[in-house]
XYZ file of C-alpha atoms in Angstrom:
422
model
C -0.098 -0.008 0.393
C 1.321 3.382 -1.075
C 1.786 6.050 1.809
C 3.547 8.762 3.316
C 5.205 8.328 6.742
C 4.964 12.230 7.939
C 6.706 14.023 10.772
C 9.308 11.117 11.922
C 12.704 11.258 13.150
C 14.259 9.419 10.143
C 17.584 7.447 10.605
C 20.360 9.252 8.081
C 23.936 7.708 8.316
C 24.544 11.550 9.382
C 22.187 11.599 12.268
C 18.423 11.412 12.716
C 16.318 14.065 10.957
C 12.691 15.208 11.202
C 11.168 14.262 7.983
C 8.606 12.453 5.766
C 8.961 8.885 3.849
C 7.126 8.246 0.790
C 6.534 4.652 0.004
C 5.609 3.533 -3.310
C 4.642 0.100 -4.862
C 6.739 -1.707 -1.756
C 9.858 0.879 -2.266
C 11.243 3.822 -0.644
C 9.954 6.394 -3.084
C 11.942 9.282 -1.429
C 12.802 10.694 1.911
C 12.643 14.310 2.482
C 12.306 17.010 5.035
C 8.814 17.396 3.670
C 7.132 15.487 0.744
C 3.924 17.389 -0.934
C 0.758 15.334 -0.546
C 0.000 13.043 -3.089
C -3.529 12.243 -4.507
C -4.848 8.876 -3.617
C -1.952 8.052 -1.143
C -2.801 7.998 2.804
C -0.617 9.641 5.250
C 0.233 8.306 8.388
C 1.601 10.936 11.179
C 4.728 9.673 12.966
C 4.924 12.408 15.510
C 7.028 11.791 18.282
C 8.526 8.289 16.958
C 11.668 7.418 15.042
C 11.958 5.048 11.823
C 14.704 3.118 11.436
C 15.888 0.606 8.429
C 14.682 -2.556 9.627
C 16.339 -4.633 12.325
C 18.275 -7.871 10.969
C 19.263 -10.405 13.508
C 21.823 -13.038 12.094
C 21.303 -15.618 14.612
C 17.588 -17.199 15.350
C 16.117 -20.323 15.924
C 12.679 -20.781 14.235
C 12.463 -24.596 14.862
C 10.963 -25.695 11.793
C 11.137 -28.393 10.337
C 11.607 -30.593 13.310
C 10.796 -28.745 16.463
C 7.524 -26.843 16.030
C 6.436 -27.443 19.610
C 9.200 -24.748 20.587
C 8.461 -22.565 17.825
C 7.230 -22.239 14.477
C 8.260 -20.255 11.195
C 4.913 -18.046 11.573
C 5.268 -17.433 15.570
C 8.973 -16.692 15.081
C 8.890 -14.504 12.169
C 5.678 -12.417 14.156
C 7.873 -12.137 17.081
C 10.590 -10.680 15.174
C 7.935 -8.292 13.352
C 6.706 -7.365 16.844
C 10.376 -6.525 17.762
C 10.916 -4.308 14.604
C 13.053 -7.148 12.730
C 12.223 -7.201 9.114
C 15.039 -9.832 8.270
C 16.607 -12.695 10.031
C 19.176 -15.564 9.412
C 17.716 -18.902 10.586
C 20.263 -21.164 12.214
C 20.291 -25.279 10.708
C 20.046 -27.246 13.933
C 16.631 -28.617 12.390
C 15.339 -32.116 11.563
C 16.209 -32.705 8.639
C 19.512 -30.528 9.253
C 19.770 -28.536 6.100
C 22.857 -30.081 4.496
C 21.779 -30.678 1.182
C 19.419 -28.825 -1.455
C 16.920 -31.358 -0.828
C 16.943 -30.635 2.870
C 17.063 -26.949 2.597
C 13.777 -26.957 0.243
C 11.939 -28.652 3.254
C 12.771 -25.107 5.332
C 12.407 -22.780 2.276
C 9.011 -24.415 1.529
C 7.778 -23.370 5.340
C 9.605 -20.111 4.928
C 7.848 -19.358 1.651
C 4.496 -20.329 3.194
C 4.630 -18.827 6.736
C 7.227 -16.141 7.234
C 5.870 -12.495 7.388
C 9.422 -11.081 7.298
C 12.595 -12.136 5.501
C 14.086 -15.417 6.384
C 17.210 -16.371 5.021
C 18.464 -19.801 6.048
C 22.202 -21.094 7.011
C 23.109 -24.358 5.394
C 24.761 -26.656 7.978
C 28.672 -26.585 7.448
C 28.504 -30.717 7.874
C 26.208 -33.437 7.137
C 23.804 -33.502 9.768
C 26.189 -31.209 12.001
C 28.228 -34.057 12.964
C 31.566 -32.747 11.941
C 32.740 -35.856 10.132
C 31.706 -34.850 6.348
C 31.205 -31.712 4.528
C 27.679 -30.595 3.494
C 26.791 -29.843 -0.128
C 27.623 -26.496 0.460
C 27.847 -25.738 -3.129
C 24.473 -26.883 -4.068
C 23.060 -24.672 -1.077
C 25.166 -21.389 -1.564
C 22.947 -19.948 -3.727
C 20.281 -20.136 -1.171
C 21.833 -19.657 2.181
C 23.046 -16.483 4.223
C 26.305 -18.502 5.139
C 26.761 -21.793 6.845
C 27.009 -22.890 10.350
C 26.826 -26.018 12.529
C 25.289 -23.788 15.295
C 24.616 -25.539 18.573
C 28.007 -27.260 18.418
C 31.424 -26.170 17.455
C 33.391 -28.227 14.666
C 35.967 -30.255 16.599
C 38.214 -31.151 13.760
C 40.693 -28.746 12.510
C 41.094 -30.205 9.280
C 37.132 -30.317 8.676
C 36.919 -26.722 9.349
C 39.931 -25.943 7.145
C 38.249 -27.649 4.208
C 34.824 -25.758 5.330
C 36.477 -22.440 5.049
C 38.281 -23.358 1.931
C 35.271 -24.332 0.263
C 33.085 -21.411 1.702
C 36.079 -19.142 0.232
C 35.653 -20.508 -2.932
C 32.097 -19.933 -2.749
C 32.019 -16.640 -1.484
C 30.178 -17.174 1.536
C 30.453 -16.612 5.372
C 30.948 -19.374 7.676
C 29.314 -18.408 10.937
C 30.790 -20.627 14.019
C 29.630 -21.388 17.360
C 32.678 -21.914 19.220
C 33.144 -24.889 21.776
C 35.735 -27.382 22.640
C 33.814 -30.055 23.616
C 36.777 -31.692 25.878
C 36.637 -28.623 27.981
C 32.886 -28.873 28.861
C 33.072 -31.311 31.371
C 29.664 -31.544 31.980
C 29.333 -27.718 32.997
C 26.113 -25.600 32.069
C 26.525 -22.067 33.666
C 30.057 -20.018 33.753
C 32.514 -21.396 35.897
C 32.849 -18.247 38.227
C 31.703 -17.244 41.567
C 28.260 -18.215 41.426
C 29.082 -22.002 40.192
C 31.204 -22.161 43.040
C 29.149 -20.691 45.649
C 26.125 -22.680 44.699
C 27.746 -26.002 43.594
C 27.419 -25.990 40.157
C 29.174 -27.207 37.346
C 30.946 -24.743 35.306
C 31.961 -24.031 31.652
C 35.240 -22.635 31.350
C 35.976 -19.640 29.087
C 38.579 -21.092 27.305
C 35.858 -23.544 25.621
C 34.847 -20.472 23.470
C 38.078 -18.653 23.008
C 40.162 -21.769 22.243
C 38.373 -22.721 19.079
C 37.670 -18.723 18.077
C 41.434 -18.719 18.450
C 42.078 -21.781 16.269
C 39.444 -20.425 13.266
C 41.000 -16.959 13.054
C 44.205 -18.723 12.084
C 42.470 -20.849 9.634
C 40.276 -17.922 8.180
C 44.085 -16.036 7.815
C 45.347 -19.013 5.894
C 42.087 -19.730 3.742
C 41.001 -16.330 3.115
C 37.447 -16.989 4.595
C 34.947 -14.652 5.425
C 34.625 -15.386 8.742
C 31.937 -14.891 11.720
C 31.758 -15.782 15.121
C 28.526 -16.342 16.836
C 27.538 -15.037 20.274
C 30.849 -14.436 21.919
C 30.683 -13.812 25.939
C 34.045 -13.819 27.023
C 36.846 -11.086 27.384
C 39.627 -13.435 25.671
C 37.064 -13.733 22.526
C 37.079 -9.917 22.111
C 40.883 -9.364 22.464
C 41.603 -12.639 20.094
C 39.244 -11.404 17.612
C 40.531 -7.446 18.045
C 44.081 -8.643 17.156
C 42.838 -10.607 14.119
C 41.102 -7.294 12.467
C 44.407 -5.605 12.966
C 45.873 -8.338 11.107
C 43.603 -7.804 8.245
C 41.748 -11.498 9.032
C 38.086 -11.018 7.355
C 36.627 -11.678 10.812
C 33.590 -10.199 12.272
C 31.257 -11.304 15.538
C 28.331 -10.681 17.511
C 27.246 -10.697 20.999
C 23.557 -10.447 22.792
C 21.813 -8.131 24.773
C 22.094 -10.462 27.660
C 25.581 -10.758 27.427
C 26.027 -6.804 27.369
C 23.634 -6.426 30.551
C 24.030 -9.090 32.711
C 26.883 -11.372 34.179
C 26.956 -14.613 36.578
C 26.161 -12.292 39.485
C 22.803 -11.976 38.098
C 21.935 -15.480 37.911
C 18.805 -17.147 39.697
C 17.730 -20.673 40.057
C 15.666 -20.573 37.219
C 16.098 -21.830 33.317
C 15.316 -18.583 31.972
C 18.816 -17.676 33.164
C 20.462 -20.540 31.160
C 21.747 -20.243 27.421
C 24.770 -21.282 25.418
C 27.513 -19.618 26.072
C 26.402 -18.611 29.429
C 26.501 -15.407 31.260
C 30.154 -14.766 32.071
C 31.644 -12.446 34.580
C 31.881 -8.724 35.188
C 35.109 -8.500 33.694
C 33.690 -10.313 30.499
C 30.551 -8.172 30.372
C 32.445 -5.084 30.622
C 35.061 -6.478 27.684
C 32.272 -7.029 25.400
C 30.565 -3.571 26.227
C 34.598 -2.073 25.388
C 34.286 -4.234 22.340
C 31.137 -2.623 21.264
C 32.739 0.820 21.627
C 35.886 0.091 19.436
C 34.218 -1.577 16.886
C 35.766 -5.119 17.539
C 32.025 -6.205 18.154
C 30.202 -5.858 14.824
C 26.424 -6.419 15.643
C 24.318 -7.286 18.181
C 22.180 -10.901 17.550
C 19.602 -12.317 19.830
C 20.419 -16.439 19.335
C 16.404 -16.170 19.962
C 16.315 -19.868 21.187
C 12.352 -20.674 22.079
C 11.616 -23.810 24.153
C 8.747 -25.175 25.420
C 7.994 -24.383 29.175
C 8.604 -27.940 30.641
C 11.761 -27.671 29.212
C 12.648 -24.432 31.068
C 11.367 -24.921 34.405
C 14.024 -27.402 35.528
C 16.407 -25.005 37.199
C 19.575 -24.335 36.021
C 21.128 -27.742 35.808
C 18.336 -29.417 34.240
C 16.629 -26.794 32.008
C 17.483 -26.889 27.863
C 19.911 -23.962 26.993
C 18.377 -20.900 25.404
C 16.809 -17.904 25.649
C 14.181 -15.474 23.706
C 15.350 -12.042 22.789
C 13.191 -10.635 19.482
C 10.492 -8.764 21.364
C 12.898 -7.309 23.721
C 16.369 -6.634 22.166
C 15.892 -3.222 20.591
C 14.410 -1.991 24.142
C 17.034 -3.577 26.101
C 19.814 -1.943 24.301
C 18.101 1.400 23.989
C 17.283 1.252 27.802
C 20.691 0.074 28.929
C 22.867 2.000 26.587
C 21.299 4.832 24.934
C 19.361 6.442 27.592
C 22.294 5.872 29.834
C 24.669 7.791 26.922
C 26.984 4.950 26.578
C 25.692 4.654 22.864
C 24.239 6.957 20.593
C 21.023 6.047 18.772
C 22.404 6.233 15.585
C 25.304 3.510 16.831
C 22.493 1.388 17.979
C 20.977 1.524 14.694
C 24.298 0.457 12.907
C 24.518 -2.495 15.384
C 21.072 -4.065 14.991
C 20.581 -2.892 11.331
C 23.357 -1.662 8.940
C 25.987 -3.515 9.787
C 24.499 -6.988 10.288
C 22.622 -5.922 6.811
C 25.872 -5.003 5.150
C 27.942 -8.269 6.383
C 25.695 -10.905 5.326
C 23.910 -9.036 2.221
C 20.417 -9.475 4.040
C 17.866 -6.499 4.784
C 17.351 -3.027 3.334
C 18.119 0.684 3.684
C 16.314 3.558 4.058
C 17.054 4.909 0.595
C 15.324 5.502 -2.584
C 14.634 2.505 -4.743
C 15.226 0.323 -1.751
C 12.585 -2.017 -0.431
C 10.314 -0.602 1.777
C 11.772 -2.694 5.141
C 11.506 -0.333 8.003
C 10.619 -0.099 11.752
C 8.993 2.451 13.599
C 9.799 3.090 17.452
C 8.084 5.379 20.108
C 11.404 5.706 22.236
C 9.216 7.544 24.971
C 7.195 4.373 25.409
C 7.828 2.802 29.365
C 6.751 -0.776 29.235
C 7.186 -3.829 31.355
C 8.247 -7.182 29.897
C 5.646 -9.568 30.161
C 6.660 -12.940 28.327
C 3.040 -14.038 28.366
C 2.343 -11.201 25.682
C 4.804 -12.492 23.336
C 4.335 -13.799 19.806
C 6.951 -16.081 20.200
C 5.972 -19.599 21.812
C 8.947 -19.369 24.132
C 8.421 -17.488 27.277
C 12.119 -17.565 28.956
C 13.918 -14.314 29.016
C 15.956 -13.161 31.821
C 14.399 -9.634 31.357
C 11.022 -10.907 32.413
C 9.167 -8.079 35.013
C 12.041 -5.364 33.598
C 10.827 -1.908 32.795
C 12.426 -0.870 29.317
C 11.779 1.948 27.240
C 11.445 1.838 23.369
C 8.528 0.213 21.868
C 8.076 -1.008 18.340
C 4.672 0.564 16.777
C 5.026 -0.523 13.362
C 6.770 -2.442 11.133
C 6.704 -2.667 7.184
C 8.316 -5.593 5.173
C 8.071 -4.490 1.271
C 5.902 -1.514 2.252
C 3.536 -4.096 3.867
C 2.345 -3.952 7.305
C 3.361 -7.212 9.457
C 3.010 -5.272 12.723
C 0.790 -2.414 13.680
C 0.568 -1.861 17.634
C -2.711 0.054 16.786
C -4.347 -2.537 14.579
């Protein structure tokens, strides 16, 4: 539907500017301080709101095919739209694993049928994500955002070298979940003060950064485009910072929960259990420093919904994973923009511009681009109530928190996929 959004604070690379946006035939027709009325075109007053390019999350789990009791393509994409996201990259730990064109097509069919936003899948790095044989990377390459064995690290160095070499040949990203299995030792939260005080088995930081250190060497050797998923430790930040300085083609993401919480915030509740776990205060501070100096490139939620019975068994026995699509922007805005740590422009870069640029998904607020955008009321104060989520998942460490900044409208290709007033 053609429309003019009026009187909004509109994101521009140089800073937010008050203006109008003309949306025509699903694309941005014009962005200007004032656009004359157009006969037959509806107008929407956006006074008091900001308009940003739709948020992009390069790390979500929509659970279909295979695990629709936890999430479906429909509920996951609706949750994304509710949070201001217009494009996401969906991880491949599914059933069947998208490790071949045939298996990938099962997922693509569901996306075409049920997704309300743009969903681009990852292909698996190895067959069945078992780390023994490479997937059909060449066959899947035209249809995927990149390759990942998310949920587990590729343990064999030579296998990762082969994967990176093939990905480099295909011009695709390898997005790695970095975890050394032999260092896990049955742990399920961070090996820190809380674990020791409460008798829990801890996960050491080296289980993450050790594999990152290996992989950045392989990326340098093979010339692969390498992306590190959900970093959580101070050592990870240091390794990636040094790799960038050496010219390695590496980017990384972290999540809102790792930037705002640490193991001192843990409670005996499954909504605080995720992988990697909440680390120590020094790790959290290093991640924030990495955001500020550009080492950490983007924010991703690792939205990982589970059914209630899988998350109500405390820290030891609950499944790993929390949801985040419907709270991410507000958490980051509340904790970092309102407090003056980040500018709003920087936040939009972290949650939209950089992931869109790196992964080739999403759109920008420029003439001729698809009208994929989100409208936020930054003055809106609200309380996180998981029972009101569109996601099937309810486990969030931010339940009950008061946040600022609420998405009031999301457009994908000019079509409303979320409108708070509808």
